[in-house]
Amino acid sequence: GKIVIWPYLHFIAVIVYLYLATFVVLKNRKSALHLTCSALLLCLAFWSFGKIFTHNPYMSHETVMFFANVAAIGWTTYFSFFIWFCLILTERKKTLNKVFLYPLLFILPVFFIFIQWTRSALIADHDKLTTWWKYNWADTIWPPVYYSFYLSFTIIGFIILITFWRKTQNPIKKKQAKVIFIATLIPLLLGTVSDVVLSELNIHKIPEMANLYSLVWAVGLVYAVVRYRLLTITPEVAADKILTTMMDAPILLDQKGNIVTANEAALNLLGYPEEELKGKTLSSLFAKEDYQSAFLRKAIKGDMIKDFELAFRTNQGSFVPATFSSSALRD
């Protein structure tokens, strides 16, 4: 038989979306932004799961129709969760507290799911092609209504993002909004062309793959999470940022007294590049080597050293006076 790649691509997409949804929730189970982002990813997972079967020519017509309805759960609700996500991201608290917001967001998706499952009023049928089943929009008023729904909701989401992007004075949030806007725009344009325009023109060179194009959105979102700390600010992130930018010169040691890391101020004070300073013993920095054993003994016992006057040896061999304090990090 023919080698059919489309179901495998959709299966991979399902795994990616489920993994990212889980990753986001585990980062912060109590954050509304995390939960809404995860819901968005689950919509894409539902959508892709249905496509595993509708893009498999070896499936029966009944199976294809059933899983087309499963996919509809994803592609009808995605745009409502997108609006919700944008409102939370841009901190539109007054809008989020409006009682009418949530019925307004979800009444149409719930209605679309109902008429698709009971009447096939959006996707009426599927025709079997060489390597996949193509869907046929129903000859009713509801497909145009759905087009209007998803385009208007997407435009509203873009307006929210662009407005926030332009007005916020926070450079991190500005970059977040920019990344998400671009990452959302690309799959929207590609998906509209492949799933709507080409389908309406009866051009079927490739199957409808808007759910796969949405991987671009998922990657963009993860980039925003990792690069710009979009969804979480943990104590570890804050501590790392403080350590890097503080004017004092902290040096972290392992249990043997070897240098693990130092911030920019310490590197400038001692005249060392970072890679050269790492791994050196503390004694190599002291003008008097007998400080080494005394300080380590106190650190291992958990004693604090505070405001001890001494001199450090720089990379050039000169000495700089300093006030030295230390404490032990447990566990």
mmCIF file of C-alpha atoms in Angstrom, residues 135 137 146-147 150 191-201 208:
data_model
loop_
_atom_site.group_PDB
_atom_site.id
_atom_site.type_symbol
_atom_site.label_atom_id
_atom_site.label_comp_id
_atom_site.label_asym_id
_atom_site.label_seq_id
_atom_site.Cartn_x
_atom_site.Cartn_y
_atom_site.Cartn_z
ATOM 1 C CA TYR A 135 -13.819 17.443 4.413
ATOM 2 C CA TRP A 137 -18.311 22.245 4.424
ATOM 3 C CA TYR A 146 -17.984 30.121 11.924
ATOM 4 C CA TYR A 147 -15.642 31.976 9.538
ATOM 5 C CA TYR A 150 -12.894 32.857 14.184
ATOM 6 C CA GLY A 191 -4.124 27.809 8.098
ATOM 7 C CA THR A 192 -6.652 30.169 6.556
ATOM 8 C CA VAL A 193 -5.132 29.587 3.127
ATOM 9 C CA SER A 194 -4.893 25.783 3.420
ATOM 10 C CA ASP A 195 -8.094 25.021 5.339
ATOM 11 C CA VAL A 196 -10.441 27.705 4.032
ATOM 12 C CA VAL A 197 -9.289 29.371 0.801
ATOM 13 C CA LEU A 198 -7.914 26.297 -0.997
ATOM 14 C CA SER A 199 -10.792 24.166 0.269
ATOM 15 C CA GLU A 200 -13.367 26.638 -1.053
ATOM 16 C CA LEU A 201 -11.514 26.732 -4.386
ATOM 17 C CA GLU A 208 -5.795 20.797 5.537
#
